[in-house]
């Protein structure tokens, strides 16, 4: 899986948050994929293989992740949305569908609200539209400091980060997913990850009023076993988006596209086929 990802054609695109490594596959309408914190575009390879038969798939290594440039400061959600616009401009793509997980789902909401003329439909997975609660405001800045102090995800830190991503089903039954997560953690740039965690978790804004302005077709997906964003929190996000389709995936936690790729592919495919675009 990782070799196939690394062999995809790529471009390095300058953006307001530094150089982003962007890989593409296929032809047709474009779908942009933005991943979770600590993950690069490789988390979407099952989707790339499936959708590149009919679409142009655009896999972004988010700022400070994968082969993109390192981060040297905190950032805003508006800057992340602007990065998507800059990627589309560089690829001469006028409009694209957006699929995002966690960080990518939250940024997908920002992008869809801010740039309605650049988005077809959006699929927002395992994410939240609310500001950070007390647990995220306390635990995640501490996590970022510990990661910097110990120079990476080792031992208990790796176990803690992995547990935030997976649920009991994946822990029991999906060793390949666990391996993918561990490999992703081992390749993280520590300073970049600390900046990203700080920006996406404790500093994240309340976006519910902004999301209420969206008029594009949107599907919001929650994982029944998600330990990072409870189903009720993701549902609150879906409820404020006019006409949003709401889905809860059983036996799935925080990385739905990795844990249940076939179900995710079918959900996205059916949604894009049935969505009504103005």
mmCIF file of C-alpha atoms in Angstrom:
data_model
loop_
_atom_site.group_PDB
_atom_site.id
_atom_site.type_symbol
_atom_site.label_atom_id
_atom_site.label_comp_id
_atom_site.label_asym_id
_atom_site.label_seq_id
_atom_site.Cartn_x
_atom_site.Cartn_y
_atom_site.Cartn_z
ATOM 1 C CA UNK A 1 0.000 0.000 0.000
ATOM 2 C CA UNK A 2 2.697 2.482 0.973
ATOM 3 C CA UNK A 3 4.792 1.708 -2.131
ATOM 4 C CA UNK A 4 1.796 2.276 -4.402
ATOM 5 C CA UNK A 5 1.174 5.614 -2.695
ATOM 6 C CA UNK A 6 4.767 6.737 -3.054
ATOM 7 C CA UNK A 7 4.755 5.833 -6.747
ATOM 8 C CA UNK A 8 1.806 8.047 -7.609
ATOM 9 C CA UNK A 9 2.619 11.122 -9.753
ATOM 10 C CA UNK A 10 3.143 14.144 -7.504
ATOM 11 C CA UNK A 11 3.660 17.877 -7.483
ATOM 12 C CA UNK A 12 5.028 20.155 -4.787
ATOM 13 C CA UNK A 13 2.668 23.127 -4.588
ATOM 14 C CA UNK A 14 3.492 26.352 -2.710
ATOM 15 C CA UNK A 15 0.719 27.468 -0.344
ATOM 16 C CA UNK A 16 0.165 29.877 2.513
ATOM 17 C CA UNK A 17 1.237 27.061 4.881
ATOM 18 C CA UNK A 18 4.330 26.068 2.955
ATOM 19 C CA UNK A 19 5.037 23.543 0.231
ATOM 20 C CA UNK A 20 2.483 20.722 0.048
ATOM 21 C CA UNK A 21 3.150 17.357 -1.591
ATOM 22 C CA UNK A 22 0.116 16.543 -3.750
ATOM 23 C CA UNK A 23 -0.341 13.198 -5.519
ATOM 24 C CA UNK A 24 -2.868 12.583 -8.266
ATOM 25 C CA UNK A 25 -4.377 9.598 -10.058
ATOM 26 C CA UNK A 26 -7.069 9.108 -12.671
ATOM 27 C CA UNK A 27 -9.089 11.497 -14.802
ATOM 28 C CA UNK A 28 -12.517 13.116 -14.673
ATOM 29 C CA UNK A 29 -14.236 15.150 -11.972
ATOM 30 C CA UNK A 30 -11.828 15.844 -9.115
ATOM 31 C CA UNK A 31 -12.016 14.601 -5.539
ATOM 32 C CA UNK A 32 -9.662 16.152 -2.969
ATOM 33 C CA UNK A 33 -8.749 14.046 0.078
ATOM 34 C CA UNK A 34 -7.390 15.645 3.307
ATOM 35 C CA UNK A 35 -6.398 13.327 6.141
ATOM 36 C CA UNK A 36 -6.421 13.258 9.923
ATOM 37 C CA UNK A 37 -3.714 14.622 12.163
ATOM 38 C CA UNK A 38 -0.647 12.327 12.175
ATOM 39 C CA UNK A 39 -1.664 10.777 8.843
ATOM 40 C CA UNK A 40 -0.531 11.599 5.306
ATOM 41 C CA UNK A 41 -2.319 11.091 2.009
ATOM 42 C CA UNK A 42 -1.491 7.391 2.146
ATOM 43 C CA UNK A 43 -4.455 6.770 4.440
ATOM 44 C CA UNK A 44 -6.671 7.171 1.341
ATOM 45 C CA UNK A 45 -5.080 4.549 -0.924
ATOM 46 C CA UNK A 46 -8.151 2.291 -0.889
ATOM 47 C CA UNK A 47 -10.204 5.280 -2.031
ATOM 48 C CA UNK A 48 -7.590 6.276 -4.633
ATOM 49 C CA UNK A 49 -7.636 2.810 -6.185
ATOM 50 C CA UNK A 50 -11.429 2.744 -6.277
ATOM 51 C CA UNK A 51 -12.243 6.272 -7.445
ATOM 52 C CA UNK A 52 -9.347 6.860 -9.851
ATOM 53 C CA UNK A 53 -11.131 4.608 -12.344
ATOM 54 C CA UNK A 54 -13.704 7.407 -12.886
ATOM 55 C CA UNK A 55 -12.411 10.522 -11.113
ATOM 56 C CA UNK A 56 -9.221 12.518 -10.738
ATOM 57 C CA UNK A 57 -8.124 11.726 -7.191
ATOM 58 C CA UNK A 58 -6.069 14.417 -5.412
ATOM 59 C CA UNK A 59 -4.263 13.250 -2.267
ATOM 60 C CA UNK A 60 -2.796 16.016 -0.116
ATOM 61 C CA UNK A 61 -0.100 15.492 2.487
ATOM 62 C CA UNK A 62 -1.370 18.136 4.944
ATOM 63 C CA UNK A 63 0.917 20.900 6.243
ATOM 64 C CA UNK A 64 3.771 19.446 8.258
ATOM 65 C CA UNK A 65 2.836 15.851 7.384
ATOM 66 C CA UNK A 66 4.259 13.240 5.041
ATOM 67 C CA UNK A 67 6.416 14.790 2.326
ATOM 68 C CA UNK A 68 5.048 18.310 2.761
ATOM 69 C CA UNK A 69 7.213 21.064 4.244
ATOM 70 C CA UNK A 70 7.602 21.213 7.999
ATOM 71 C CA UNK A 71 5.496 23.589 10.074
ATOM 72 C CA UNK A 72 7.105 26.392 12.045
ATOM 73 C CA UNK A 73 4.003 28.027 13.529
ATOM 74 C CA UNK A 74 0.388 27.524 14.439
ATOM 75 C CA UNK A 75 -2.253 28.052 11.757
ATOM 76 C CA UNK A 76 -5.942 28.782 11.322
ATOM 77 C CA UNK A 77 -8.689 26.745 9.696
ATOM 78 C CA UNK A 78 -9.134 29.571 7.189
ATOM 79 C CA UNK A 79 -5.496 29.126 6.104
ATOM 80 C CA UNK A 80 -6.059 25.394 5.609
ATOM 81 C CA UNK A 81 -9.097 26.109 3.435
ATOM 82 C CA UNK A 82 -6.998 28.561 1.455
ATOM 83 C CA UNK A 83 -4.432 25.782 0.902
ATOM 84 C CA UNK A 84 -7.106 23.716 -0.858
ATOM 85 C CA UNK A 85 -7.876 26.653 -3.148
ATOM 86 C CA UNK A 86 -4.169 27.070 -3.921
ATOM 87 C CA UNK A 87 -3.869 23.347 -4.731
ATOM 88 C CA UNK A 88 -6.884 23.503 -7.047
ATOM 89 C CA UNK A 89 -5.516 26.609 -8.758
ATOM 90 C CA UNK A 90 -2.116 24.962 -9.302
ATOM 91 C CA UNK A 91 -3.802 21.905 -10.820
ATOM 92 C CA UNK A 92 -6.132 24.067 -12.969
ATOM 93 C CA UNK A 93 -9.185 22.534 -11.290
ATOM 94 C CA UNK A 94 -12.129 24.891 -11.029
ATOM 95 C CA UNK A 95 -14.326 22.757 -8.769
ATOM 96 C CA UNK A 96 -13.773 19.578 -6.773
ATOM 97 C CA UNK A 97 -15.535 17.306 -4.340
ATOM 98 C CA UNK A 98 -13.938 17.236 -0.889
ATOM 99 C CA UNK A 99 -13.468 14.221 1.377
ATOM 100 C CA UNK A 100 -11.871 14.798 4.772
ATOM 101 C CA UNK A 101 -11.243 12.826 7.931
ATOM 102 C CA UNK A 102 -11.056 14.472 11.374
ATOM 103 C CA UNK A 103 -8.805 17.515 10.678
ATOM 104 C CA UNK A 104 -9.717 17.061 7.021
ATOM 105 C CA UNK A 105 -13.415 16.895 7.863
ATOM 106 C CA UNK A 106 -13.293 20.094 9.875
ATOM 107 C CA UNK A 107 -11.283 21.858 7.163
ATOM 108 C CA UNK A 108 -13.678 20.424 4.605
ATOM 109 C CA UNK A 109 -16.505 22.231 6.379
ATOM 110 C CA UNK A 110 -14.515 25.471 6.432
ATOM 111 C CA UNK A 111 -13.662 25.169 2.732
ATOM 112 C CA UNK A 112 -17.228 24.322 1.710
ATOM 113 C CA UNK A 113 -18.620 27.306 3.600
ATOM 114 C CA UNK A 114 -15.961 29.800 2.482
ATOM 115 C CA UNK A 115 -15.621 28.788 -1.173
ATOM 116 C CA UNK A 116 -19.022 27.483 -2.345
ATOM 117 C CA UNK A 117 -18.124 28.020 -6.003
ATOM 118 C CA UNK A 118 -15.087 25.717 -5.747
ATOM 119 C CA UNK A 119 -16.798 22.681 -4.211
ATOM 120 C CA UNK A 120 -19.210 20.148 -5.625
ATOM 121 C CA UNK A 121 -20.073 17.919 -2.666
ATOM 122 C CA UNK A 122 -18.328 17.327 0.658
ATOM 123 C CA UNK A 123 -17.945 14.202 2.772
ATOM 124 C CA UNK A 124 -16.942 15.066 6.340
ATOM 125 C CA UNK A 125 -15.859 12.080 8.417
ATOM 126 C CA UNK A 126 -15.058 11.582 12.114
ATOM 127 C CA UNK A 127 -15.043 15.285 12.898
ATOM 128 C CA UNK A 128 -16.609 18.113 14.895
ATOM 129 C CA UNK A 129 -17.949 21.600 14.260
ATOM 130 C CA UNK A 130 -17.631 22.655 17.889
ATOM 131 C CA UNK A 131 -14.824 24.347 19.770
ATOM 132 C CA UNK A 132 -12.596 22.125 21.888
ATOM 133 C CA UNK A 133 -14.018 20.963 25.190
ATOM 134 C CA UNK A 134 -12.059 21.062 28.408
ATOM 135 C CA UNK A 135 -10.496 17.606 27.878
ATOM 136 C CA UNK A 136 -9.090 18.507 24.459
ATOM 137 C CA UNK A 137 -7.921 21.921 25.707
ATOM 138 C CA UNK A 138 -5.968 20.308 28.539
ATOM 139 C CA UNK A 139 -4.852 16.895 27.286
ATOM 140 C CA UNK A 140 -3.713 17.713 23.759
ATOM 141 C CA UNK A 141 -1.387 20.661 24.551
ATOM 142 C CA UNK A 142 0.164 18.378 27.179
ATOM 143 C CA UNK A 143 0.468 15.634 24.576
ATOM 144 C CA UNK A 144 2.215 18.035 22.166
ATOM 145 C CA UNK A 145 4.730 19.055 24.860
ATOM 146 C CA UNK A 146 5.457 15.429 25.790
ATOM 147 C CA UNK A 147 5.952 14.487 22.122
ATOM 148 C CA UNK A 148 8.517 17.286 21.780
ATOM 149 C CA UNK A 149 10.211 16.332 25.054
ATOM 150 C CA UNK A 150 10.607 12.652 24.199
ATOM 151 C CA UNK A 151 11.304 13.214 20.517
ATOM 152 C CA UNK A 152 8.454 11.187 19.075
ATOM 153 C CA UNK A 153 5.857 8.497 19.611
ATOM 154 C CA UNK A 154 7.473 5.773 21.672
ATOM 155 C CA UNK A 155 6.117 3.172 24.053
ATOM 156 C CA UNK A 156 3.192 4.545 26.000
ATOM 157 C CA UNK A 157 2.913 7.622 23.784
ATOM 158 C CA UNK A 158 2.467 5.466 20.705
ATOM 159 C CA UNK A 159 -0.177 3.397 22.496
ATOM 160 C CA UNK A 160 -2.022 6.530 23.620
ATOM 161 C CA UNK A 161 -2.055 8.012 20.111
ATOM 162 C CA UNK A 162 -3.132 4.714 18.545
ATOM 163 C CA UNK A 163 -5.977 4.319 21.014
ATOM 164 C CA UNK A 164 -7.342 7.723 19.980
ATOM 165 C CA UNK A 165 -7.634 6.415 16.412
ATOM 166 C CA UNK A 166 -9.032 2.911 16.821
ATOM 167 C CA UNK A 167 -11.809 1.147 18.674
ATOM 168 C CA UNK A 168 -12.173 -2.366 20.051
ATOM 169 C CA UNK A 169 -13.129 -3.889 16.682
ATOM 170 C CA UNK A 170 -9.999 -2.657 14.935
ATOM 171 C CA UNK A 171 -7.823 -3.567 17.922
ATOM 172 C CA UNK A 172 -9.123 -7.146 17.736
ATOM 173 C CA UNK A 173 -9.600 -7.746 14.028
ATOM 174 C CA UNK A 174 -7.574 -5.357 11.825
ATOM 175 C CA UNK A 175 -3.825 -5.781 12.369
ATOM 176 C CA UNK A 176 -3.019 -4.117 9.015
ATOM 177 C CA UNK A 177 -4.716 -0.925 10.194
ATOM 178 C CA UNK A 178 -2.730 -0.988 13.432
ATOM 179 C CA UNK A 179 0.483 -1.435 11.443
ATOM 180 C CA UNK A 180 -0.382 1.473 9.140
ATOM 181 C CA UNK A 181 -0.979 3.757 12.133
ATOM 182 C CA UNK A 182 2.265 2.742 13.834
ATOM 183 C CA UNK A 183 4.234 3.356 10.630
ATOM 184 C CA UNK A 184 2.613 6.783 10.219
ATOM 185 C CA UNK A 185 3.451 7.722 13.805
ATOM 186 C CA UNK A 186 7.064 6.640 13.418
ATOM 187 C CA UNK A 187 7.548 8.921 10.389
ATOM 188 C CA UNK A 188 6.061 12.097 11.924
ATOM 189 C CA UNK A 189 8.130 15.277 12.156
ATOM 190 C CA UNK A 190 7.842 16.024 15.851
ATOM 191 C CA UNK A 191 7.863 19.829 15.764
ATOM 192 C CA UNK A 192 5.391 19.908 12.884
ATOM 193 C CA UNK A 193 3.047 17.533 14.679
ATOM 194 C CA UNK A 194 3.166 19.628 17.837
ATOM 195 C CA UNK A 195 2.192 22.783 15.891
ATOM 196 C CA UNK A 196 -0.569 20.914 14.058
ATOM 197 C CA UNK A 197 -2.011 19.336 17.201
ATOM 198 C CA UNK A 198 -2.091 22.715 18.931
ATOM 199 C CA UNK A 199 -3.814 24.362 15.951
ATOM 200 C CA UNK A 200 -6.394 21.658 15.238
ATOM 201 C CA UNK A 201 -7.388 20.525 18.708
ATOM 202 C CA UNK A 202 -7.229 23.064 21.584
ATOM 203 C CA UNK A 203 -7.301 26.115 19.288
ATOM 204 C CA UNK A 204 -10.014 24.915 16.942
ATOM 205 C CA UNK A 205 -12.883 27.393 16.519
ATOM 206 C CA UNK A 206 -16.592 26.877 16.963
ATOM 207 C CA UNK A 207 -17.712 26.567 13.341
ATOM 208 C CA UNK A 208 -21.399 25.777 13.825
ATOM 209 C CA UNK A 209 -22.633 29.206 12.664
ATOM 210 C CA UNK A 210 -20.349 29.050 9.616
ATOM 211 C CA UNK A 211 -21.451 25.513 8.764
ATOM 212 C CA UNK A 212 -25.091 26.615 8.848
ATOM 213 C CA UNK A 213 -24.402 28.755 5.758
ATOM 214 C CA UNK A 214 -23.413 25.762 3.593
ATOM 215 C CA UNK A 215 -25.651 25.092 0.595
ATOM 216 C CA UNK A 216 -23.608 22.365 -1.101
ATOM 217 C CA UNK A 217 -24.504 18.667 -0.719
ATOM 218 C CA UNK A 218 -22.814 17.317 2.401
ATOM 219 C CA UNK A 219 -22.598 13.889 4.013
ATOM 220 C CA UNK A 220 -21.350 13.632 7.602
ATOM 221 C CA UNK A 221 -20.064 10.250 8.796
ATOM 222 C CA UNK A 222 -19.413 9.198 12.392
ATOM 223 C CA UNK A 223 -17.775 6.050 13.728
ATOM 224 C CA UNK A 224 -19.770 4.303 16.426
ATOM 225 C CA UNK A 225 -16.507 3.419 18.231
ATOM 226 C CA UNK A 226 -14.779 6.806 17.767
ATOM 227 C CA UNK A 227 -12.948 7.694 20.988
ATOM 228 C CA UNK A 228 -11.909 11.167 19.805
ATOM 229 C CA UNK A 229 -15.238 12.588 18.607
ATOM 230 C CA UNK A 230 -18.320 10.966 20.106
ATOM 231 C CA UNK A 231 -21.231 10.268 17.767
ATOM 232 C CA UNK A 232 -23.339 12.970 19.437
ATOM 233 C CA UNK A 233 -20.662 15.607 18.779
ATOM 234 C CA UNK A 234 -20.399 14.715 15.099
ATOM 235 C CA UNK A 235 -24.203 14.597 14.891
ATOM 236 C CA UNK A 236 -24.391 18.146 16.255
ATOM 237 C CA UNK A 237 -22.216 19.188 13.320
ATOM 238 C CA UNK A 238 -24.469 17.406 10.823
ATOM 239 C CA UNK A 239 -27.605 18.950 12.286
ATOM 240 C CA UNK A 240 -26.571 22.538 11.547
ATOM 241 C CA UNK A 241 -25.649 21.878 7.890
ATOM 242 C CA UNK A 242 -28.795 22.323 5.778
ATOM 243 C CA UNK A 243 -29.849 19.056 4.163
ATOM 244 C CA UNK A 244 -26.801 17.115 5.345
ATOM 245 C CA UNK A 245 -26.942 13.326 5.019
ATOM 246 C CA UNK A 246 -26.076 11.642 8.324
ATOM 247 C CA UNK A 247 -24.432 8.209 8.636
ATOM 248 C CA UNK A 248 -23.130 6.243 11.630
ATOM 249 C CA UNK A 249 -20.759 3.403 10.743
ATOM 250 C CA UNK A 250 -20.798 0.467 13.125
ATOM 251 C CA UNK A 251 -17.589 -1.393 14.069
ATOM 252 C CA UNK A 252 -15.679 1.745 13.069
ATOM 253 C CA UNK A 253 -13.702 4.293 15.068
ATOM 254 C CA UNK A 254 -11.783 7.464 14.093
ATOM 255 C CA UNK A 255 -10.186 6.435 10.779
ATOM 256 C CA UNK A 256 -13.203 5.123 8.896
ATOM 257 C CA UNK A 257 -11.556 5.068 5.456
ATOM 258 C CA UNK A 258 -8.730 2.864 6.754
ATOM 259 C CA UNK A 259 -10.862 0.647 8.974
ATOM 260 C CA UNK A 260 -13.814 0.045 6.640
ATOM 261 C CA UNK A 261 -12.645 1.079 3.158
ATOM 262 C CA UNK A 262 -15.234 -0.861 1.163
ATOM 263 C CA UNK A 263 -18.159 0.603 3.118
ATOM 264 C CA UNK A 264 -16.688 4.101 2.916
ATOM 265 C CA UNK A 265 -16.142 3.780 -0.832
ATOM 266 C CA UNK A 266 -19.723 2.667 -1.345
ATOM 267 C CA UNK A 267 -21.092 5.494 0.807
ATOM 268 C CA UNK A 268 -19.075 8.145 -1.044
ATOM 269 C CA UNK A 269 -19.841 6.674 -4.459
ATOM 270 C CA UNK A 270 -23.581 6.520 -3.835
ATOM 271 C CA UNK A 271 -23.613 10.022 -2.332
ATOM 272 C CA UNK A 272 -21.784 11.598 -5.266
ATOM 273 C CA UNK A 273 -24.089 9.806 -7.697
ATOM 274 C CA UNK A 274 -27.265 10.934 -5.929
ATOM 275 C CA UNK A 275 -26.202 14.456 -4.884
ATOM 276 C CA UNK A 276 -27.924 17.342 -6.641
ATOM 277 C CA UNK A 277 -25.563 20.090 -7.775
ATOM 278 C CA UNK A 278 -26.582 23.619 -8.693
#
